GROMACS .gro file of C-alpha atoms in nm:
model
  414
    1MET     CA    1   0.000   0.000   0.000
    2PRO     CA    2   0.151   0.341  -0.104
    3LYS     CA    3   0.268   0.563   0.175
    4LEU     CA    4   0.019   0.833   0.267
    5VAL     CA    5   0.165   1.182   0.207
    6ILE     CA    6   0.030   1.468   0.416
    7PRO     CA    7   0.020   1.787   0.207
    8LEU     CA    8   0.260   2.060   0.315
    9THR     CA    9   0.152   2.381   0.485
   10ASP     CA   10   0.311   2.725   0.486
   11LEU     CA   11   0.376   2.687   0.859
   12LYS     CA   12   0.562   2.360   0.801
   13LEU     CA   13   0.773   2.520   0.527
   14LYS     CA   14   0.862   2.824   0.737
   15THR     CA   15   0.949   2.637   1.056
   16THR     CA   16   1.158   2.358   0.905
   17LYS     CA   17   1.523   2.426   0.990
   18ALA     CA   18   1.826   2.301   0.804
   19GLY     CA   19   1.996   1.994   0.940
   20ALA     CA   20   2.328   1.822   0.899
   21LYS     CA   21   2.192   1.635   0.600
   22LEU     CA   22   1.963   1.718   0.309
   23ILE     CA   23   1.591   1.717   0.405
   24LYS     CA   24   1.304   1.642   0.165
   25LEU     CA   25   0.954   1.765   0.250
   26SER     CA   26   0.706   1.591   0.018
   27ASP     CA   27   0.378   1.744  -0.096
   28GLY     CA   28   0.275   1.442  -0.302
   29ASP     CA   29   0.250   1.365  -0.676
   30GLY     CA   30   0.625   1.413  -0.717
   31LEU     CA   31   0.653   1.759  -0.565
   32TYR     CA   32   0.885   1.817  -0.270
   33LEU     CA   33   1.089   2.090  -0.105
   34GLU     CA   34   1.460   2.024  -0.075
   35VAL     CA   35   1.625   2.181   0.233
   36LEU     CA   36   2.005   2.190   0.214
   37PRO     CA   37   2.237   2.205   0.518
   38ASN     CA   38   2.326   2.565   0.424
   39GLY     CA   39   1.959   2.662   0.473
   40SER     CA   40   1.855   2.708   0.108
   41LYS     CA   41   1.516   2.563   0.011
   42THR     CA   42   1.432   2.458  -0.346
   43TRP     CA   43   1.123   2.311  -0.506
   44ARG     CA   44   1.175   1.988  -0.705
   45PHE     CA   45   0.937   1.781  -0.915
   46ARG     CA   46   1.020   1.418  -0.982
   47PHE     CA   47   0.842   1.249  -1.271
   48ARG     CA   48   0.871   0.972  -1.527
   49GLN     CA   49   0.926   1.080  -1.885
   50VAL     CA   50   0.713   0.957  -2.172
   51ASN     CA   51   0.976   0.689  -2.238
   52GLY     CA   52   0.953   0.569  -1.875
   53LYS     CA   53   1.281   0.716  -1.752
   54GLU     CA   54   1.282   0.917  -1.431
   55ASN     CA   55   1.366   1.287  -1.448
   56LEU     CA   56   1.368   1.594  -1.225
   57LEU     CA   57   1.246   1.952  -1.273
   58THR     CA   58   1.340   2.249  -1.056
   59PHE     CA   59   1.062   2.499  -0.990
   60GLY     CA   60   1.271   2.757  -0.806
   61PRO     CA   61   1.364   2.863  -0.451
   62TYR     CA   62   1.127   2.897  -0.160
   63PRO     CA   63   0.986   3.144  -0.055
   64ASP     CA   64   1.036   3.319  -0.393
   65VAL     CA   65   0.819   3.041  -0.535
   66SER     CA   66   0.532   2.995  -0.291
   67LEU     CA   67   0.358   2.670  -0.206
   68VAL     CA   68   0.061   2.768  -0.424
   69GLU     CA   69   0.289   2.852  -0.721
   70ALA     CA   70   0.480   2.525  -0.683
   71ARG     CA   71   0.156   2.327  -0.688
   72THR     CA   72   0.043   2.517  -0.998
   73LYS     CA   73   0.368   2.430  -1.173
   74ARG     CA   74   0.322   2.065  -1.072
   75ALA     CA   75  -0.031   2.063  -1.214
   76GLN     CA   76   0.094   2.212  -1.541
   77ALA     CA   77   0.374   1.955  -1.567
   78ARG     CA   78   0.136   1.666  -1.499
   79GLN     CA   79  -0.102   1.797  -1.764
   80LEU     CA   80   0.184   1.800  -2.016
   81LEU     CA   81   0.261   1.439  -1.926
   82ARG     CA   82  -0.102   1.342  -1.983
   83ASP     CA   83  -0.079   1.509  -2.325
   84GLY     CA   84   0.230   1.306  -2.408
   85ILE     CA   85   0.470   1.600  -2.372
   86ASP     CA   86   0.793   1.582  -2.174
   87PRO     CA   87   0.791   1.877  -1.926
   88ALA     CA   88   1.171   1.899  -1.930
   89ARG     CA   89   1.186   1.927  -2.308
   90ASP     CA   90   0.898   2.175  -2.302
   91ARG     CA   91   1.091   2.385  -2.049
   92ASP     CA   92   1.405   2.375  -2.266
   93ALA     CA   93   1.204   2.471  -2.575
   94GLN     CA   94   1.055   2.768  -2.389
   95ARG     CA   95   1.401   2.881  -2.280
   96VAL     CA   96   1.526   2.865  -2.638
   97ALA     CA   97   1.219   3.057  -2.756
   98ALA     CA   98   1.270   3.322  -2.487
   99ALA     CA   99   1.638   3.359  -2.579
  100ASP     CA  100   1.543   3.383  -2.946
  101GLN     CA  101   1.287   3.648  -2.863
  102ARG     CA  102   1.542   3.852  -2.668
  103ALA     CA  103   1.786   3.825  -2.959
  104HIS     CA  104   1.532   3.953  -3.213
  105THR     CA  105   1.527   4.314  -3.106
  106PHE     CA  106   1.342   4.578  -3.305
  107GLU     CA  107   1.673   4.717  -3.433
  108ARG     CA  108   1.803   4.379  -3.546
  109VAL     CA  109   1.481   4.297  -3.733
  110ALA     CA  110   1.469   4.649  -3.880
  111ARG     CA  111   1.825   4.618  -4.012
  112ASP     CA  112   1.743   4.277  -4.162
  113TRP     CA  113   1.434   4.429  -4.326
  114HIS     CA  114   1.642   4.718  -4.457
  115ALA     CA  115   1.909   4.486  -4.600
  116ASN     CA  116   1.639   4.284  -4.773
  117LYS     CA  117   1.465   4.589  -4.920
  118MET     CA  118   1.765   4.799  -5.021
  119LYS     CA  119   1.827   4.586  -5.330
  120SER     CA  120   1.518   4.743  -5.485
  121TRP     CA  121   1.596   5.098  -5.365
  122SER     CA  122   1.833   5.365  -5.485
  123PRO     CA  123   2.147   5.394  -5.266
  124GLN     CA  124   2.048   5.742  -5.148
  125TYR     CA  125   1.696   5.635  -5.051
  126ALA     CA  126   1.829   5.329  -4.867
  127GLU     CA  127   2.076   5.546  -4.676
  128ASN     CA  128   1.805   5.797  -4.584
  129VAL     CA  129   1.570   5.527  -4.452
  130LEU     CA  130   1.841   5.376  -4.230
  131HIS     CA  131   1.966   5.714  -4.112
  132ARG     CA  132   1.615   5.819  -4.008
  133LEU     CA  133   1.567   5.493  -3.815
  134GLU     CA  134   1.899   5.549  -3.638
  135GLN     CA  135   1.800   5.905  -3.549
  136ASP     CA  136   1.435   5.868  -3.453
  137ILE     CA  137   1.349   5.507  -3.369
  138PHE     CA  138   1.644   5.295  -3.254
  139PRO     CA  139   1.743   5.513  -2.955
  140ASP     CA  140   1.401   5.451  -2.794
  141ILE     CA  141   1.283   5.102  -2.891
  142GLY     CA  142   1.578   4.955  -3.083
  143PRO     CA  143   1.705   4.730  -2.798
  144GLU     CA  144   1.360   4.587  -2.714
  145PRO     CA  145   1.234   4.249  -2.842
  146ILE     CA  146   1.001   4.306  -3.134
  147MET     CA  147   0.770   4.030  -3.012
  148GLY     CA  148   0.518   4.186  -2.776
  149LEU     CA  149   0.640   4.544  -2.819
  150PRO     CA  150   0.349   4.747  -2.673
  151HIS     CA  151   0.143   4.991  -2.878
  152ARG     CA  152   0.213   5.269  -2.630
  153ARG     CA  153   0.591   5.248  -2.678
  154ILE     CA  154   0.562   5.290  -3.054
  155ILE     CA  155   0.305   5.567  -3.016
  156ALA     CA  156   0.538   5.751  -2.774
  157VAL     CA  157   0.824   5.736  -3.027
  158LEU     CA  158   0.608   5.866  -3.312
  159ARG     CA  159   0.463   6.147  -3.103
  160LYS     CA  160   0.811   6.246  -2.992
  161ILE     CA  161   0.893   6.307  -3.359
  162GLU     CA  162   0.563   6.488  -3.407
  163THR     CA  163   0.614   6.726  -3.114
  164ARG     CA  164   0.928   6.872  -3.270
  165GLY     CA  165   0.714   6.981  -3.565
  166ALA     CA  166   0.814   6.697  -3.800
  167VAL     CA  167   0.459   6.575  -3.864
  168GLU     CA  168   0.536   6.440  -4.211
  169ILE     CA  169   0.844   6.253  -4.085
  170ALA     CA  170   0.637   6.098  -3.806
  171LYS     CA  171   0.388   5.978  -4.066
  172ARG     CA  172   0.665   5.824  -4.277
  173GLN     CA  173   0.821   5.655  -3.977
  174ARG     CA  174   0.485   5.503  -3.890
  175ALA     CA  175   0.473   5.352  -4.240
  176VAL     CA  176   0.828   5.221  -4.206
  177CYS     CA  177   0.752   5.062  -3.868
  178ARG     CA  178   0.443   4.898  -4.016
  179GLN     CA  179   0.660   4.739  -4.286
  180ILE     CA  180   0.917   4.621  -4.031
  181PHE     CA  181   0.651   4.448  -3.821
  182SER     CA  182   0.502   4.292  -4.135
  183TYR     CA  183   0.847   4.157  -4.223
  184ALA     CA  184   0.884   4.018  -3.870
  185ILE     CA  185   0.550   3.836  -3.895
  186GLN     CA  186   0.640   3.686  -4.233
  187SER     CA  187   0.975   3.576  -4.087
  188GLY     CA  188   0.806   3.400  -3.793
  189ILE     CA  189   0.957   3.642  -3.541
  190ALA     CA  190   0.638   3.828  -3.440
  191ASP     CA  191   0.273   3.734  -3.443
  192ARG     CA  192   0.102   4.073  -3.471
  193ASN     CA  193   0.150   4.416  -3.625
  194PRO     CA  194   0.062   4.685  -3.367
  195VAL     CA  195   0.112   4.969  -3.616
  196THR     CA  196  -0.183   4.866  -3.833
  197ASP     CA  197  -0.416   5.003  -3.564
  198MET     CA  198  -0.253   5.348  -3.554
  199ALA     CA  199  -0.423   5.520  -3.847
  200ASP     CA  200  -0.564   5.803  -3.632
  201ILE     CA  201  -0.289   5.840  -3.373
  202LEU     CA  202  -0.091   6.116  -3.545
  203GLN     CA  203  -0.203   6.463  -3.645
  204PRO     CA  204  -0.335   6.484  -4.002
  205VAL     CA  205  -0.088   6.630  -4.249
  206SER     CA  206  -0.213   6.920  -4.456
  207PRO     CA  207  -0.078   6.857  -4.809
  208GLY     CA  208   0.149   7.133  -4.926
  209HIS     CA  209   0.115   7.337  -4.609
  210PHE     CA  210   0.442   7.444  -4.446
  211PRO     CA  211   0.501   7.736  -4.210
  212ALA     CA  212   0.634   8.035  -4.405
  213ILE     CA  213   0.679   8.406  -4.349
  214THR     CA  214   0.521   8.664  -4.580
  215SER     CA  215   0.699   8.932  -4.784
  216GLU     CA  216   0.595   9.186  -4.517
  217GLU     CA  217   0.784   8.984  -4.256
  218LEU     CA  218   1.093   8.941  -4.473
  219PRO     CA  219   1.287   9.251  -4.349
  220ARG     CA  220   1.262   9.140  -3.986
  221PHE     CA  221   1.365   8.787  -4.086
  222LEU     CA  222   1.672   8.920  -4.273
  223ARG     CA  223   1.775   9.128  -3.972
  224ALA     CA  224   1.748   8.821  -3.751
  225LEU     CA  225   1.958   8.620  -3.998
  226HIS     CA  226   2.223   8.893  -3.999
  227SER     CA  227   2.235   8.909  -3.617
  228ASN     CA  228   2.283   8.531  -3.599
  229GLU     CA  229   2.571   8.515  -3.849
  230ALA     CA  230   2.834   8.500  -3.577
  231ARG     CA  231   2.671   8.192  -3.422
  232THR     CA  232   2.618   8.016  -3.754
  233GLY     CA  233   2.889   7.827  -3.939
  234ARG     CA  234   2.979   7.982  -4.273
  235VAL     CA  235   2.883   7.673  -4.474
  236THR     CA  236   2.545   7.655  -4.298
  237LEU     CA  237   2.486   8.026  -4.353
  238LEU     CA  238   2.563   7.985  -4.724
  239ALA     CA  239   2.311   7.700  -4.735
  240VAL     CA  240   2.038   7.924  -4.590
  241ARG     CA  241   2.119   8.213  -4.826
  242LEU     CA  242   2.139   7.986  -5.131
  243MET     CA  243   1.810   7.823  -5.039
  244MET     CA  244   1.652   8.168  -5.019
  245LEU     CA  245   1.789   8.261  -5.363
  246VAL     CA  246   1.706   7.949  -5.563
  247PHE     CA  247   1.424   7.803  -5.342
  248ILE     CA  248   1.474   7.441  -5.438
  249ARG     CA  249   1.371   7.168  -5.194
  250THR     CA  250   1.594   7.118  -4.889
  251SER     CA  251   1.702   6.766  -4.992
  252GLU     CA  252   1.786   6.886  -5.344
  253LEU     CA  253   2.014   7.151  -5.194
  254ILE     CA  254   2.196   6.968  -4.916
  255GLU     CA  255   2.245   6.645  -5.113
  256ALA     CA  256   2.388   6.823  -5.419
  257PRO     CA  257   2.726   6.699  -5.551
  258TRP     CA  258   2.981   6.939  -5.691
  259SER     CA  259   2.962   6.755  -6.024
  260GLU     CA  260   2.632   6.937  -6.090
  261LEU     CA  261   2.796   7.279  -6.055
  262PRO     CA  262   3.117   7.309  -6.260
  263PRO     CA  263   3.303   7.641  -6.228
  264GLY     CA  264   3.145   7.926  -6.420
  265THR     CA  265   2.808   7.760  -6.475
  266LYS     CA  266   2.504   7.986  -6.500
  267GLN     CA  267   2.252   7.705  -6.482
  268TRP     CA  268   2.213   7.432  -6.223
  269VAL     CA  269   2.072   7.117  -6.378
  270ILE     CA  270   1.943   6.883  -6.109
  271PRO     CA  271   1.907   6.525  -6.243
  272TRP     CA  272   1.555   6.385  -6.231
  273ARG     CA  273   1.671   6.103  -6.003
  274ARG     CA  274   1.730   6.360  -5.726
  275MET     CA  275   1.396   6.532  -5.771
  276LYS     CA  276   1.091   6.456  -5.556
  277LEU     CA  277   0.886   6.320  -5.846
  278GLY     CA  278   1.184   6.137  -5.987
  279LYS     CA  279   1.223   5.938  -5.665
  280ARG     CA  280   0.876   5.788  -5.690
  281HIS     CA  281   0.880   5.409  -5.700
  282LEU     CA  282   0.592   5.411  -5.948
  283ASN     CA  283   0.590   5.623  -6.265
  284PRO     CA  284   0.877   5.862  -6.177
  285ILE     CA  285   0.889   6.187  -6.371
  286LYS     CA  286   1.214   6.165  -6.567
  287VAL     CA  287   1.270   6.535  -6.625
  288ASP     CA  288   1.582   6.718  -6.508
  289HIS     CA  289   1.514   7.043  -6.323
  290VAL     CA  290   1.690   7.352  -6.461
  291VAL     CA  291   1.765   7.629  -6.213
  292PRO     CA  292   1.886   7.956  -6.374
  293LEU     CA  293   2.141   8.100  -6.133
  294PRO     CA  294   2.131   8.473  -6.059
  295ARG     CA  295   2.461   8.653  -6.015
  296GLN     CA  296   2.430   8.647  -5.636
  297ALA     CA  297   2.383   8.270  -5.632
  298VAL     CA  298   2.691   8.219  -5.851
  299GLU     CA  299   2.895   8.429  -5.606
  300LEU     CA  300   2.775   8.220  -5.308
  301ILE     CA  301   2.855   7.897  -5.492
  302GLU     CA  302   3.207   8.012  -5.572
  303GLU     CA  303   3.263   8.109  -5.208
  304LEU     CA  304   3.131   7.770  -5.105
  305ARG     CA  305   3.363   7.599  -5.356
  306LYS     CA  306   3.660   7.734  -5.163
  307LEU     CA  307   3.525   7.582  -4.841
  308THR     CA  308   3.394   7.241  -4.952
  309GLY     CA  309   3.497   7.211  -5.318
  310GLY     CA  310   3.766   6.958  -5.231
  311GLY     CA  311   3.500   6.701  -5.147
  312ALA     CA  312   3.209   6.543  -5.330
  313LEU     CA  313   2.924   6.740  -5.173
  314LEU     CA  314   2.837   7.108  -5.154
  315PHE     CA  315   2.715   7.068  -4.798
  316PRO     CA  316   2.888   6.772  -4.633
  317ASN     CA  317   2.805   6.648  -4.286
  318MET     CA  318   3.059   6.786  -4.037
  319ARG     CA  319   3.117   6.441  -3.880
  320ASP     CA  320   3.113   6.232  -4.196
  321HIS     CA  321   3.200   6.416  -4.517
  322SER     CA  322   3.071   6.128  -4.729
  323ARG     CA  323   2.717   6.212  -4.612
  324PRO     CA  324   2.520   6.533  -4.666
  325MET     CA  325   2.432   6.790  -4.406
  326SER     CA  326   2.137   6.694  -4.186
  327ASN     CA  327   1.790   6.809  -4.286
  328ASN     CA  328   1.759   6.967  -3.942
  329THR     CA  329   2.063   7.195  -3.981
  330ILE     CA  330   1.878   7.470  -4.167
  331LEU     CA  331   1.576   7.425  -3.942
  332LYS     CA  332   1.792   7.475  -3.631
  333VAL     CA  333   1.926   7.804  -3.770
  334ILE     CA  334   1.571   7.924  -3.828
  335GLU     CA  335   1.474   7.819  -3.474
  336ARG     CA  336   1.769   8.009  -3.324
  337MET     CA  337   1.648   8.316  -3.510
  338GLY     CA  338   1.318   8.292  -3.321
  339TYR     CA  339   1.107   8.153  -3.605
  340LYS     CA  340   1.029   7.806  -3.472
  341GLY     CA  341   0.686   7.708  -3.602
  342ASP     CA  342   0.671   8.018  -3.827
  343MET     CA  343   0.927   7.926  -4.094
  344THR     CA  344   1.089   7.614  -4.239
  345GLY     CA  345   1.334   7.532  -4.516
  346HIS     CA  346   1.037   7.456  -4.739
  347GLY     CA  347   0.891   7.792  -4.640
  348PHE     CA  348   1.145   7.967  -4.867
  349ARG     CA  349   0.959   7.815  -5.162
  350THR     CA  350   0.628   7.954  -5.040
  351LEU     CA  351   0.784   8.294  -4.971
  352ALA     CA  352   0.943   8.313  -5.315
  353MET     CA  353   0.629   8.197  -5.496
  354SER     CA  354   0.399   8.449  -5.330
  355THR     CA  355   0.643   8.742  -5.348
  356ILE     CA  356   0.748   8.686  -5.711
  357LYS     CA  357   0.384   8.671  -5.821
  358GLU     CA  358   0.234   8.936  -5.595
  359THR     CA  359   0.520   9.188  -5.559
  360LEU     CA  360   0.733   9.132  -5.871
  361LYS     CA  361   0.420   9.060  -6.079
  362TYR     CA  362   0.542   8.752  -6.267
  363ARG     CA  363   0.295   8.514  -6.422
  364HIS     CA  364   0.204   8.190  -6.245
  365GLU     CA  365   0.345   7.958  -6.514
  366PRO     CA  366   0.718   8.043  -6.492
  367VAL     CA  367   0.702   8.055  -6.111
  368ASP     CA  368   0.529   7.717  -6.103
  369ARG     CA  369   0.791   7.560  -6.331
  370GLN     CA  370   1.071   7.710  -6.124
  371LEU     CA  371   0.921   7.533  -5.823
  372ALA     CA  372   0.941   7.207  -6.026
  373HIS     CA  373   0.566   7.159  -6.013
  374VAL     CA  374   0.556   6.931  -6.316
  375VAL     CA  375   0.244   6.898  -6.530
  376LYS     CA  376   0.128   6.544  -6.604
  377ASP     CA  377   0.101   6.573  -6.980
  378LYS     CA  378   0.437   6.483  -7.143
  379VAL     CA  379   0.391   6.707  -7.448
  380GLN     CA  380   0.289   7.004  -7.234
  381ARG     CA  381   0.581   6.930  -7.000
  382ALA     CA  382   0.834   6.951  -7.282
  383TYR     CA  383   0.677   7.274  -7.408
  384ASP     CA  384   0.680   7.436  -7.064
  385ARG     CA  385   1.046   7.357  -7.015
  386ALA     CA  386   1.141   7.523  -7.343
  387ALA     CA  387   0.895   7.811  -7.328
  388TYR     CA  388   0.970   7.949  -6.983
  389LEU     CA  389   1.343   7.903  -6.937
  390ASP     CA  390   1.447   8.249  -7.062
  391GLU     CA  391   1.169   8.413  -6.864
  392ARG     CA  392   1.270   8.217  -6.555
  393ALA     CA  393   1.632   8.337  -6.586
  394VAL     CA  394   1.516   8.700  -6.585
  395MET     CA  395   1.273   8.625  -6.301
  396MET     CA  396   1.542   8.461  -6.083
  397GLN     CA  397   1.774   8.761  -6.125
  398ALA     CA  398   1.488   8.997  -6.037
  399TRP     CA  399   1.418   8.791  -5.724
  400ALA     CA  400   1.783   8.804  -5.617
  401ASP     CA  401   1.801   9.179  -5.679
  402TYR     CA  402   1.480   9.224  -5.478
  403LEU     CA  403   1.634   9.035  -5.184
  404ASP     CA  404   1.942   9.259  -5.202
  405VAL     CA  405   1.726   9.574  -5.185
  406VAL     CA  406   1.518   9.444  -4.894
  407THR     CA  407   1.832   9.333  -4.710
  408ARG     CA  408   2.000   9.675  -4.746
  409GLU     CA  409   1.686   9.855  -4.628
  410ALA     CA  410   1.633   9.614  -4.340
  411LEU     CA  411   1.989   9.647  -4.210
  412SER     CA  412   2.002  10.024  -4.255
  413ALA     CA  413   1.694  10.052  -4.035
  414VAL     CA  414   1.873   9.889  -3.739
   0.00000   0.00000   0.00000
């Protein structure tokens, strides 16, 4: 007749003292507490494997693992045995899975996704995607396992980007994170995509709307730019002034190679591959953008050539000359001037468009083409490029001369 085992009690567990030899306090059905001479107490579970061999599981130390918890673990192990599963092998499999989960951090999966996708991207686009992840996402959630990453952590990262005024970037990063989670699911690393439920989390982006000053505010802005010259690096200052003169997009300016601007050139031809519509994955507009350079812009470019002309880029990154200046560099200058939220790099395009049409009285068509707003019809596009180039050259010089006049008047009024 099997020996009757009296179930353990918390009082029995607490009052049992260590002896000279190992003590076993049985709770029945293979569960017992092992009390060592040094006073440590550990839960053990003895069982027979599916193949009939005896084995032992450790449930953890007492009192960290309570009597109730130990009995729960025993019940779970016995249920596995009834289902034909070896508890020891199940434990080992769970440990491997947990280790695998810890190894598959968000950053590791994101870099794998990036390496897989970059074969179908242009080198510049691939670099930009990775750089933005390194700047905005990895510092906050990069080290965390992608499996089970909470919604609120991802939302916090996206809103952090949004609060600095980069609403469009936050929207793009949300799309990138959605793709990374999708890749993780397809790779068997994650089982859900938390970003798919974040359609209404971020502020809506107003298409084409960027903060910009008006022509009436331009004199004050120019005085602020002049007063901040001493605190602004010369290369950065030239970037701001050149952007004001030619009002191309920020990326088109700061990513420009010197090969596009040979000495003495009066026209800047930006290849279609660097243009916004040329970078589209579907149906890119393959039209180079011609920028007639006013005299003042040529002078700035030649000054810049003396500073950075020995390298590949007009505006190299200060830490890594193989990469362009950060998108935020111009924005930071504008913020230091006191125009945070009121002006952006893109705002120079809005300022130029409104002032050239309303103050200098130029027609909409040449201004629109100078902004690289390309019409969809191919025949009309070719005509526009030919028809307005001479007019645009005169218009760009008039804009530069206008800025000179406003600058002189603004500084003389100080």
